GROMACS .gro file of C-alpha atoms in nm:
model
  474
    1MET     CA    1  -0.011   0.020   0.002
    2SER     CA    2   0.107   0.364  -0.078
    3ASP     CA    3   0.136   0.644   0.185
    4ALA     CA    4   0.068   0.892  -0.043
    5PRO     CA    5  -0.218   1.075   0.068
    6SER     CA    6  -0.557   1.013  -0.091
    7PRO     CA    7  -0.609   1.282  -0.372
    8GLY     CA    8  -1.011   1.256  -0.207
    9THR     CA    9  -1.365   1.312  -0.395
   10SER     CA   10  -1.323   1.686  -0.514
   11ALA     CA   11  -1.530   1.789  -0.756
   12GLU     CA   12  -1.299   1.798  -1.002
   13THR     CA   13  -1.202   1.470  -0.950
   14LEU     CA   14  -1.518   1.333  -0.977
   15ALA     CA   15  -1.583   1.530  -1.334
   16SER     CA   16  -1.252   1.369  -1.436
   17ILE     CA   17  -1.336   0.992  -1.399
   18SER     CA   18  -1.683   1.074  -1.512
   19VAL     CA   19  -1.924   1.093  -1.830
   20PRO     CA   20  -2.163   1.412  -1.869
   21ASP     CA   21  -2.518   1.306  -1.892
   22ARG     CA   22  -2.446   1.422  -2.301
   23LEU     CA   23  -2.134   1.373  -2.499
   24GLU     CA   24  -2.083   1.572  -2.814
   25THR     CA   25  -1.838   1.342  -3.073
   26ALA     CA   26  -1.761   1.349  -3.407
   27PHE     CA   27  -2.013   1.068  -3.424
   28GLY     CA   28  -2.283   1.309  -3.315
   29PRO     CA   29  -2.449   1.373  -2.955
   30MET     CA   30  -2.378   1.041  -2.699
   31ASP     CA   31  -2.684   1.058  -2.412
   32PHE     CA   32  -2.608   0.895  -2.076
   33PHE     CA   33  -2.828   0.834  -1.759
   34ASP     CA   34  -2.588   0.871  -1.502
   35GLY     CA   35  -2.278   0.697  -1.728
   36MET     CA   36  -2.489   0.437  -1.828
   37PRO     CA   37  -2.591   0.471  -2.267
   38LEU     CA   38  -2.904   0.538  -2.383
   39PRO     CA   39  -3.017   0.291  -2.665
   40ASP     CA   40  -2.914   0.547  -2.940
   41THR     CA   41  -2.613   0.612  -2.786
   42VAL     CA   42  -2.577   0.209  -2.813
   43THR     CA   43  -2.662   0.185  -3.158
   44ARG     CA   44  -2.458   0.529  -3.247
   45GLY     CA   45  -2.119   0.370  -3.047
   46TYR     CA   46  -2.150   0.068  -3.215
   47ASP     CA   47  -2.133   0.199  -3.535
   48ALA     CA   48  -1.833   0.433  -3.434
   49LEU     CA   49  -1.686   0.123  -3.310
   50ASP     CA   50  -1.736  -0.048  -3.582
   51LEU     CA   51  -1.617   0.200  -3.843
   52LEU     CA   52  -1.288   0.304  -3.633
   53ARG     CA   53  -1.222  -0.069  -3.654
   54GLY     CA   54  -1.263  -0.092  -4.018
   55ILE     CA   55  -1.028   0.211  -4.067
   56GLU     CA   56  -0.770   0.008  -3.864
   57VAL     CA   57  -0.779  -0.323  -4.035
   58PHE     CA   58  -0.721  -0.119  -4.416
   59LEU     CA   59  -0.450   0.064  -4.241
   60ASN     CA   60  -0.285  -0.204  -4.135
   61CYS     CA   61  -0.370  -0.468  -4.368
   62LEU     CA   62  -0.298  -0.281  -4.732
   63PRO     CA   63   0.030  -0.506  -4.704
   64GLY     CA   64  -0.191  -0.825  -4.730
   65ALA     CA   65  -0.438  -0.738  -4.956
   66THR     CA   66  -0.201  -0.600  -5.179
   67MET     CA   67  -0.054  -0.949  -5.204
   68VAL     CA   68  -0.364  -1.038  -5.288
   69ALA     CA   69  -0.440  -0.805  -5.536
   70MET     CA   70  -0.129  -0.895  -5.689
   71ARG     CA   71  -0.196  -1.273  -5.700
   72ARG     CA   72  -0.505  -1.225  -5.842
   73GLY     CA   73  -0.369  -1.036  -6.117
   74LEU     CA   74  -0.099  -1.310  -6.231
   75ARG     CA   75  -0.368  -1.590  -6.216
   76SER     CA   76  -0.587  -1.404  -6.465
   77ILE     CA   77  -0.305  -1.366  -6.692
   78GLY     CA   78  -0.195  -1.739  -6.650
   79VAL     CA   79   0.079  -1.698  -6.375
   80ASP     CA   80   0.058  -1.988  -6.141
   81SER     CA   81   0.323  -2.141  -5.878
   82HIS     CA   82   0.471  -2.317  -6.187
   83THR     CA   83   0.498  -2.004  -6.364
   84ILE     CA   84   0.715  -1.643  -6.360
   85GLY     CA   85   0.508  -1.377  -6.515
   86TYR     CA   86   0.821  -1.106  -6.638
   87THR     CA   87   0.869  -0.804  -6.822
   88ALA     CA   88   1.007  -0.823  -7.160
   89PRO     CA   89   1.197  -0.622  -7.229
   90ARG     CA   90   1.100  -0.357  -6.967
   91CYS     CA   91   0.796  -0.253  -6.766
   92SER     CA   92   0.560  -0.073  -7.000
   93SER     CA   93   0.226   0.191  -6.803
   94ALA     CA   94  -0.014  -0.124  -6.976
   95PRO     CA   95  -0.003  -0.296  -6.659
   96LYS     CA   96  -0.142  -0.112  -6.298
   97VAL     CA   97   0.129  -0.200  -6.094
   98LEU     CA   98   0.248  -0.036  -5.788
   99THR     CA   99   0.550   0.216  -5.899
  100ALA     CA  100   0.716   0.031  -6.157
  101ASN     CA  101   0.991   0.131  -6.313
  102THR     CA  102   1.055   0.133  -6.708
  103GLU     CA  103   1.376   0.069  -6.645
  104THR     CA  104   1.451  -0.309  -6.534
  105THR     CA  105   1.316  -0.591  -6.621
  106TYR     CA  106   1.087  -0.740  -6.369
  107GLY     CA  107   1.008  -1.107  -6.297
  108MET     CA  108   0.753  -1.253  -6.036
  109THR     CA  109   0.542  -1.547  -5.892
  110PHE     CA  110   0.349  -1.672  -5.622
  111LEU     CA  111   0.489  -2.017  -5.464
  112ALA     CA  112   0.199  -2.233  -5.311
  113LEU     CA  113   0.370  -2.448  -5.034
  114ASP     CA  114   0.032  -2.597  -4.923
  115ARG     CA  115  -0.023  -2.733  -5.296
  116ASP     CA  116   0.332  -2.813  -5.449
  117GLY     CA  117   0.523  -2.876  -5.100
  118PRO     CA  118   0.855  -2.762  -5.042
  119THR     CA  119   0.972  -2.551  -5.345
  120VAL     CA  120   1.305  -2.436  -5.485
  121MET     CA  121   1.387  -2.186  -5.649
  122GLU     CA  122   1.716  -2.133  -5.887
  123VAL     CA  123   1.840  -1.811  -5.920
  124PRO     CA  124   2.129  -1.675  -6.206
  125GLU     CA  125   2.440  -1.466  -6.162
  126GLY     CA  126   2.368  -1.122  -6.075
  127SER     CA  127   2.028  -1.188  -5.902
  128LEU     CA  128   1.851  -0.897  -5.739
  129SER     CA  129   1.555  -1.090  -5.619
  130VAL     CA  130   1.377  -1.088  -5.272
  131VAL     CA  131   1.088  -1.359  -5.083
  132ASP     CA  132   0.832  -1.185  -4.895
  133ASP     CA  133   0.516  -1.415  -4.773
  134LEU     CA  134   0.168  -1.334  -4.849
  135TRP     CA  135   0.141  -1.065  -4.560
  136GLN     CA  136   0.432  -0.910  -4.747
  137ARG     CA  137   0.665  -0.970  -4.491
  138TYR     CA  138   1.062  -1.018  -4.550
  139ILE     CA  139   1.155  -1.345  -4.584
  140THR     CA  140   1.493  -1.401  -4.758
  141ASP     CA  141   1.685  -1.202  -5.054
  142MET     CA  142   1.830  -1.398  -5.374
  143GLY     CA  143   2.167  -1.268  -5.529
  144ILE     CA  144   2.349  -1.022  -5.457
  145ALA     CA  145   2.175  -0.924  -5.138
  146GLY     CA  146   2.130  -1.273  -5.049
  147PRO     CA  147   2.360  -1.603  -4.951
  148ASP     CA  148   2.485  -1.691  -5.262
  149GLY     CA  149   2.667  -1.349  -5.296
  150GLY     CA  150   2.559  -1.288  -5.643
  151LYS     CA  151   2.678  -1.603  -5.776
  152GLY     CA  152   2.349  -1.774  -5.853
  153GLY     CA  153   2.232  -2.101  -5.659
  154LYS     CA  154   1.920  -2.300  -5.529
  155TYR     CA  155   1.669  -2.170  -5.265
  156LEU     CA  156   1.451  -2.420  -5.089
  157PHE     CA  157   1.164  -2.283  -4.942
  158LEU     CA  158   0.935  -2.504  -4.661
  159PRO     CA  159   0.608  -2.475  -4.567
  160PRO     CA  160   0.489  -2.356  -4.244
  161GLY     CA  161   0.514  -2.648  -3.986
  162TYR     CA  162   0.735  -2.857  -4.212
  163GLY     CA  163   0.889  -3.135  -3.993
  164GLY     CA  164   1.053  -3.357  -4.305
  165ASP     CA  165   1.422  -3.447  -4.430
  166VAL     CA  166   1.587  -3.065  -4.542
  167PRO     CA  167   1.830  -3.207  -4.812
  168ASP     CA  168   2.134  -3.031  -4.840
  169GLY     CA  169   2.285  -2.785  -5.112
  170TYR     CA  170   2.043  -2.577  -5.103
  171PHE     CA  171   1.952  -2.203  -4.916
  172VAL     CA  172   1.698  -2.264  -4.639
  173SER     CA  173   1.386  -2.052  -4.533
  174ARG     CA  174   1.087  -2.175  -4.354
  175SER     CA  175   0.788  -1.941  -4.452
  176PRO     CA  176   0.527  -1.867  -4.229
  177THR     CA  177   0.286  -1.859  -4.502
  178PHE     CA  178   0.185  -2.121  -4.794
  179SER     CA  179   0.198  -1.865  -5.033
  180CYS     CA  180   0.516  -1.628  -5.121
  181TRP     CA  181   0.584  -1.371  -5.367
  182ALA     CA  182   0.927  -1.382  -5.528
  183ALA     CA  183   0.989  -1.006  -5.708
  184LEU     CA  184   1.249  -1.082  -5.904
  185ARG     CA  185   1.539  -0.892  -6.105
  186VAL     CA  186   1.876  -0.946  -6.246
  187LEU     CA  187   2.144  -0.721  -6.382
  188GLY     CA  188   2.156  -0.936  -6.705
  189GLY     CA  189   1.811  -0.813  -6.811
  190VAL     CA  190   1.589  -1.057  -7.053
  191GLU     CA  191   1.831  -1.334  -7.160
  192SER     CA  192   1.965  -1.403  -6.755
  193LEU     CA  193   1.612  -1.384  -6.580
  194LEU     CA  194   1.473  -1.639  -6.796
  195ARG     CA  195   1.757  -1.871  -6.667
  196THR     CA  196   1.529  -1.863  -6.356
  197ARG     CA  197   1.394  -2.199  -6.207
  198VAL     CA  198   1.110  -2.232  -5.991
  199TYR     CA  199   0.963  -2.616  -5.931
  200PRO     CA  200   0.832  -2.847  -5.610
  201LEU     CA  201   1.150  -3.003  -5.437
  202SER     CA  202   0.959  -3.351  -5.538
  203ALA     CA  203   1.079  -3.296  -5.936
  204ALA     CA  204   1.437  -3.210  -5.799
  205ALA     CA  205   1.583  -3.524  -5.964
  206ASP     CA  206   1.425  -3.370  -6.320
  207PRO     CA  207   1.269  -3.042  -6.319
  208PRO     CA  208   1.011  -2.924  -6.565
  209ASP     CA  209   1.059  -2.753  -6.813
  210GLN     CA  210   1.030  -2.350  -6.704
  211ARG     CA  211   0.708  -2.129  -6.757
  212PHE     CA  212   0.711  -1.756  -6.906
  213VAL     CA  213   0.422  -1.512  -6.960
  214ASN     CA  214   0.560  -1.142  -7.086
  215PHE     CA  215   0.343  -0.957  -6.923
  216ALA     CA  216   0.507  -0.581  -7.015
  217ASP     CA  217   0.231  -0.479  -7.253
  218THR     CA  218  -0.039  -0.628  -7.106
  219ASP     CA  219  -0.339  -0.444  -6.950
  220PHE     CA  220  -0.445  -0.584  -6.634
  221HIS     CA  221  -0.401  -0.437  -6.275
  222MET     CA  222  -0.248  -0.562  -5.922
  223ILE     CA  223  -0.378  -0.314  -5.718
  224PRO     CA  224  -0.589  -0.362  -5.386
  225ALA     CA  225  -0.919  -0.209  -5.387
  226ASN     CA  226  -1.066   0.107  -5.203
  227ASP     CA  227  -1.421  -0.013  -5.152
  228PHE     CA  228  -1.600  -0.335  -4.936
  229SER     CA  229  -1.430  -0.549  -5.120
  230PHE     CA  230  -1.055  -0.477  -4.993
  231PHE     CA  231  -1.200  -0.670  -4.693
  232GLY     CA  232  -1.282  -0.958  -4.906
  233GLU     CA  233  -0.893  -0.937  -4.982
  234VAL     CA  234  -0.768  -0.962  -4.671
  235ASP     CA  235  -1.051  -1.238  -4.566
  236GLU     CA  236  -0.880  -1.447  -4.867
  237ILE     CA  237  -0.531  -1.478  -4.688
  238VAL     CA  238  -0.696  -1.539  -4.339
  239GLN     CA  239  -0.894  -1.827  -4.449
  240GLU     CA  240  -0.595  -1.971  -4.652
  241GLU     CA  241  -0.316  -1.917  -4.404
  242PRO     CA  242  -0.212  -2.057  -4.038
  243PRO     CA  243  -0.372  -1.825  -3.807
  244GLU     CA  244  -0.025  -1.783  -3.631
  245ALA     CA  245   0.141  -1.602  -3.934
  246LEU     CA  246  -0.028  -1.307  -3.816
  247ASP     CA  247   0.051  -1.129  -3.542
  248PRO     CA  248  -0.255  -1.088  -3.226
  249GLU     CA  249  -0.360  -0.751  -3.244
  250ARG     CA  250  -0.401  -0.728  -3.618
  251ALA     CA  251  -0.551  -1.073  -3.567
  252GLY     CA  252  -0.765  -0.892  -3.335
  253GLN     CA  253  -0.875  -0.615  -3.528
  254LEU     CA  254  -0.989  -0.849  -3.820
  255ALA     CA  255  -1.225  -1.030  -3.609
  256SER     CA  256  -1.378  -0.759  -3.462
  257ILE     CA  257  -1.523  -0.696  -3.813
  258GLY     CA  258  -1.635  -1.028  -3.846
  259ILE     CA  259  -1.266  -1.178  -4.036
  260VAL     CA  260  -1.201  -1.503  -3.856
  261PRO     CA  261  -1.002  -1.809  -3.964
  262GLY     CA  262  -1.252  -2.126  -4.009
  263GLU     CA  263  -1.543  -1.875  -4.046
  264PRO     CA  264  -1.686  -1.782  -4.355
  265PHE     CA  265  -1.743  -1.358  -4.392
  266ARG     CA  266  -2.106  -1.250  -4.427
  267PRO     CA  267  -2.169  -0.921  -4.320
  268ASP     CA  268  -2.477  -0.778  -4.292
  269ASP     CA  269  -2.611  -0.484  -4.488
  270ARG     CA  270  -2.544  -0.260  -4.173
  271MET     CA  271  -2.153  -0.370  -4.100
  272ARG     CA  272  -2.140  -0.443  -4.506
  273SER     CA  273  -2.215  -0.024  -4.555
  274ILE     CA  274  -1.986   0.038  -4.221
  275LEU     CA  275  -1.677  -0.143  -4.405
  276ASP     CA  276  -1.745   0.010  -4.728
  277THR     CA  277  -1.710   0.339  -4.579
  278ALA     CA  278  -1.421   0.252  -4.413
  279ALA     CA  279  -1.232   0.161  -4.683
  280ARG     CA  280  -1.352   0.475  -4.868
  281VAL     CA  281  -1.238   0.671  -4.563
  282GLY     CA  282  -0.924   0.510  -4.477
  283SER     CA  283  -0.795   0.537  -4.846
  284GLY     CA  284  -0.887   0.892  -4.814
  285LEU     CA  285  -0.624   0.907  -4.474
  286VAL     CA  286  -0.351   0.666  -4.651
  287ARG     CA  287  -0.356   0.922  -4.893
  288THR     CA  288  -0.319   1.257  -4.689
  289LEU     CA  289  -0.043   1.053  -4.524
  290THR     CA  290   0.144   0.978  -4.866
  291PHE     CA  291   0.138   1.309  -5.023
  292LYS     CA  292   0.135   1.537  -4.706
  293PRO     CA  293   0.315   1.315  -4.415
  294ARG     CA  294   0.314   1.513  -4.053
  295ASP     CA  295   0.629   1.335  -3.980
  296PRO     CA  296   0.929   1.542  -3.984
  297GLY     CA  297   1.123   1.269  -4.056
  298SER     CA  298   0.976   1.157  -4.378
  299TYR     CA  299   1.133   1.457  -4.569
  300TYR     CA  300   1.526   1.445  -4.724
  301TYR     CA  301   1.575   1.824  -4.721
  302PRO     CA  302   1.413   2.090  -4.453
  303GLY     CA  303   1.213   2.322  -4.633
  304SER     CA  304   1.195   2.068  -4.903
  305SER     CA  305   0.925   1.883  -5.076
  306TRP     CA  306   1.143   1.524  -5.145
  307LYS     CA  307   0.968   1.262  -4.911
  308ASN     CA  308   1.135   0.918  -4.805
  309MET     CA  309   0.916   0.576  -4.827
  310PHE     CA  310   1.148   0.482  -4.477
  311PRO     CA  311   1.172   0.726  -4.274
  312SER     CA  312   1.334   0.525  -4.001
  313GLY     CA  313   1.580   0.339  -4.215
  314SER     CA  314   1.387   0.030  -4.113
  315HIS     CA  315   1.223  -0.228  -4.344
  316GLU     CA  316   1.041  -0.342  -4.040
  317PHE     CA  317   0.894   0.033  -4.018
  318LEU     CA  318   1.071   0.053  -3.629
  319SER     CA  319   1.158   0.351  -3.432
  320PRO     CA  320   1.529   0.399  -3.292
  321GLN     CA  321   1.262   0.298  -2.981
  322GLY     CA  322   1.116   0.003  -3.105
  323ALA     CA  323   0.793   0.112  -3.199
  324ARG     CA  324   0.605   0.058  -3.520
  325LEU     CA  325   0.618   0.373  -3.755
  326LEU     CA  326   0.256   0.261  -3.862
  327ASP     CA  327   0.201   0.576  -4.099
  328ALA     CA  328   0.524   0.520  -4.239
  329ARG     CA  329   0.458   0.174  -4.318
  330ALA     CA  330   0.093   0.253  -4.421
  331VAL     CA  331   0.234   0.492  -4.682
  332PHE     CA  332   0.511   0.258  -4.873
  333HIS     CA  333   0.255  -0.025  -4.900
  334HIS     CA  334  -0.009   0.221  -5.015
  335GLY     CA  335   0.252   0.298  -5.256
  336ALA     CA  336   0.528   0.071  -5.340
  337ILE     CA  337   0.614  -0.324  -5.274
  338VAL     CA  338   0.918  -0.555  -5.217
  339ILE     CA  339   1.017  -0.605  -4.850
  340THR     CA  340   1.364  -0.610  -4.765
  341PRO     CA  341   1.617  -0.475  -4.572
  342ALA     CA  342   1.878  -0.403  -4.865
  343MET     CA  343   1.594  -0.099  -4.974
  344ALA     CA  344   1.598   0.042  -4.634
  345THR     CA  345   1.936   0.063  -4.523
  346ALA     CA  346   2.137   0.032  -4.856
  347ALA     CA  347   2.520   0.079  -4.848
  348VAL     CA  348   2.704   0.362  -5.070
  349GLY     CA  349   2.756   0.190  -5.401
  350ALA     CA  350   2.481  -0.095  -5.364
  351GLY     CA  351   2.118  -0.133  -5.414
  352SER     CA  352   1.870   0.179  -5.469
  353GLN     CA  353   1.748   0.493  -5.315
  354TYR     CA  354   1.471   0.662  -5.376
  355ALA     CA  355   1.257   1.034  -5.343
  356TYR     CA  356   0.886   1.116  -5.452
  357THR     CA  357   0.712   1.412  -5.442
  358ALA     CA  358   0.312   1.536  -5.578
  359GLU     CA  359   0.437   1.890  -5.520
  360ASP     CA  360   0.597   2.218  -5.717
  361SER     CA  361   0.839   2.415  -5.546
  362THR     CA  362   0.533   2.641  -5.469
  363GLY     CA  363   0.365   2.365  -5.231
  364SER     CA  364   0.087   2.316  -5.526
  365TRP     CA  365  -0.015   2.011  -5.633
  366LEU     CA  366   0.167   1.911  -5.967
  367ASP     CA  367  -0.110   1.969  -6.253
  368GLY     CA  368  -0.118   1.786  -6.590
  369ALA     CA  369  -0.216   2.065  -6.769
  370ARG     CA  370   0.130   2.241  -6.675
  371SER     CA  371   0.471   2.266  -6.787
  372TYR     CA  372   0.750   2.209  -6.505
  373THR     CA  373   1.116   2.140  -6.501
  374LEU     CA  374   1.346   1.937  -6.245
  375THR     CA  375   1.711   2.043  -6.217
  376LEU     CA  376   1.940   1.766  -6.118
  377PRO     CA  377   2.306   1.900  -6.007
  378ARG     CA  378   2.607   1.767  -6.180
  379ASP     CA  379   2.752   1.439  -6.023
  380ILE     CA  380   2.448   1.306  -6.012
  381PRO     CA  381   2.533   1.063  -5.739
  382ALA     CA  382   2.446   0.700  -5.927
  383LYS     CA  383   2.714   0.462  -5.962
  384ASP     CA  384   2.488   0.224  -6.180
  385PHE     CA  385   2.199   0.486  -6.342
  386TRP     CA  386   1.968   0.689  -6.272
  387ALA     CA  387   1.628   0.731  -6.325
  388VAL     CA  388   1.276   0.984  -6.316
  389ASP     CA  389   0.925   0.838  -6.345
  390VAL     CA  390   0.625   0.948  -6.350
  391TYR     CA  391   0.292   0.841  -6.207
  392ASP     CA  392  -0.071   0.831  -6.185
  393PRO     CA  393  -0.163   0.942  -5.839
  394GLN     CA  394  -0.482   0.732  -5.854
  395THR     CA  395  -0.339   0.456  -5.901
  396ARG     CA  396  -0.004   0.461  -5.793
  397SER     CA  397   0.124   0.319  -6.116
  398LEU     CA  398   0.266   0.455  -6.423
  399LEU     CA  399   0.066   0.726  -6.580
  400ARG     CA  400  -0.046   0.602  -6.921
  401THR     CA  401   0.000   0.853  -7.217
  402ASP     CA  402   0.093   0.808  -7.559
  403ASN     CA  403   0.477   0.713  -7.439
  404PRO     CA  404   0.429   0.418  -7.260
  405TYR     CA  405   0.771   0.464  -7.067
  406PRO     CA  406   0.690   0.772  -6.928
  407SER     CA  407   1.066   0.836  -6.777
  408VAL     CA  408   1.374   0.989  -6.839
  409HIS     CA  409   1.682   0.784  -6.728
  410SER     CA  410   2.100   0.756  -6.777
  411LEU     CA  411   2.070   0.439  -6.964
  412SER     CA  412   1.916   0.659  -7.230
  413ASP     CA  413   2.245   0.812  -7.438
  414ALA     CA  414   2.003   1.064  -7.613
  415VAL     CA  415   1.918   1.250  -7.262
  416GLN     CA  416   2.122   1.603  -7.278
  417ALA     CA  417   2.290   1.752  -6.953
  418GLU     CA  418   2.320   2.126  -6.968
  419ASP     CA  419   2.681   2.322  -6.996
  420SER     CA  420   2.735   2.348  -6.617
  421GLY     CA  421   2.674   1.981  -6.605
  422ALA     CA  422   2.331   1.939  -6.440
  423THR     CA  423   2.054   1.756  -6.657
  424VAL     CA  424   1.762   1.926  -6.691
  425ILE     CA  425   1.415   1.732  -6.693
  426HIS     CA  426   1.120   1.892  -6.854
  427PHE     CA  427   0.739   1.778  -6.789
  428GLY     CA  428   0.344   1.892  -6.973
  429PRO     CA  429   0.123   1.831  -7.212
  430THR     CA  430   0.399   1.867  -7.468
  431ALA     CA  431   0.776   1.872  -7.536
  432PRO     CA  432   1.015   2.158  -7.511
  433GLN     CA  433   1.171   2.187  -7.891
  434GLY     CA  434   1.539   2.062  -7.836
  435ARG     CA  435   1.483   1.902  -7.564
  436GLU     CA  436   1.223   1.596  -7.641
  437ALA     CA  437   1.430   1.331  -7.505
  438ASN     CA  438   1.456   1.501  -7.128
  439TRP     CA  439   1.119   1.540  -7.169
  440ILE     CA  440   0.813   1.333  -6.980
  441GLN     CA  441   0.488   1.389  -7.106
  442THR     CA  442   0.163   1.497  -6.857
  443LEU     CA  443  -0.214   1.469  -6.922
  444PRO     CA  444  -0.408   1.753  -6.868
  445GLY     CA  445  -0.723   1.661  -6.640
  446LYS     CA  446  -0.466   1.463  -6.428
  447GLY     CA  447  -0.235   1.494  -6.165
  448TRP     CA  448   0.073   1.340  -6.109
  449PHE     CA  449   0.335   1.246  -5.897
  450VAL     CA  450   0.750   1.170  -5.981
  451ILE     CA  451   1.025   0.943  -5.802
  452LEU     CA  452   1.373   1.000  -5.882
  453ARG     CA  453   1.555   0.647  -5.844
  454LEU     CA  454   1.961   0.617  -5.791
  455TYR     CA  455   2.108   0.265  -5.826
  456GLY     CA  456   2.421   0.220  -5.660
  457PRO     CA  457   2.368   0.560  -5.454
  458LEU     CA  458   2.674   0.734  -5.391
  459GLU     CA  459   2.808   0.889  -5.019
  460SER     CA  460   2.714   1.268  -5.140
  461TRP     CA  461   2.375   1.063  -5.153
  462PHE     CA  462   2.369   0.976  -4.770
  463ASP     CA  463   2.558   1.288  -4.642
  464ARG     CA  464   2.313   1.545  -4.832
  465SER     CA  465   2.573   1.769  -5.029
  466TRP     CA  466   2.398   1.665  -5.336
  467ARG     CA  467   2.056   1.696  -5.346
  468PRO     CA  468   1.800   1.710  -5.649
  469GLY     CA  469   1.610   2.065  -5.726
  470GLU     CA  470   1.255   2.135  -5.638
  471ILE     CA  471   0.992   2.074  -5.932
  472GLU     CA  472   0.947   2.456  -6.061
  473PRO     CA  473   0.701   2.564  -6.269
  474ALA     CA  474   0.788   2.683  -6.623
   0.00000   0.00000   0.00000
């Protein structure tokens, strides 16, 4: 027992631990009889709680919903667990995929460890590949950032609860989920990527011929929903994957709105309406977080609009104190895909770094009807190459214009530098005469945002002695 004096029961104390007979809230008035809710308040209270929980599920389960949307999209074009989808020669603006670039060849597939059992992936030399689970959590790198060190090798993925023998000769990972997403890139381009193989361990003695589907110019989408159907995407994971694959907090949020392992998700009309609203409000909130973050750590430079999707440098979105940065996690998964430590904490000369903005130097949103310039000072800090890509803020996919590759990058010999050594990128509905190679088309009536990509970032990027200019209205 404490010897501290009792605070007593003063009027001020009673007021601090009591509720008034009427409480004005954002959800409408809540009325009580001596602290006990009246019938309308009970109804309003549960509507409010279900709405809040639905919004929390939207913001916190975006990583998984994105994986389901991508898997559905790939299945729609014939990519199953024995097939690798890829982009040759590179990705265009035809497929809707979160912030893909136009400069490199992608490959991807979803493993099905429940159906296929332990599964082998063979990656060639120079691979820059990652495997995430179905909640888009990191499992392993393959290639340069992985245990094969870029020499190529065989990776074995074991399903949850696997207790069988594990053969030698593989880099072995155990997945928390049966379905896993493999994101593939290879320095050698298309020819090298086509040497990738995926097959069940049971077929290792005589692997089947590898199937590939080129989706570079295919019009389909891999974007999660912003309405009630979002919750169906999340329910798909919950029903297919082991309950222990998800942390108890998010599992509790899902259960509170009726998404429970082994039980059908059948909300009544009231709950369906609330969840549809929750998804739309959640979408609006995450767009606010993405384009106008309030965390100062999200900005690269004081007074600048250039933003960073990994403000803490942690691929798990953890603060230095170990707290989950919920807003940062939602922002990343709203606009991007692939979780790996190699993206969050790139070393000098290795990996990649990104900065994005949707604002000009005055703080106004970028308008497709107007013309702008972006100056990249001389000595752009990229050992391998740099790129500027333009995206649609609605889909967060490459902006669809007359040019299926809305970008300017250093892999093109046509890009022109100024006499000062700086490179000026032009944006607008029409190309400036003589600077067509440095121009990215935009569309009147549409906004846009831009990502600056540095591959093999150099010291001047990390110490901030080099910084991009702001986007200037022309």
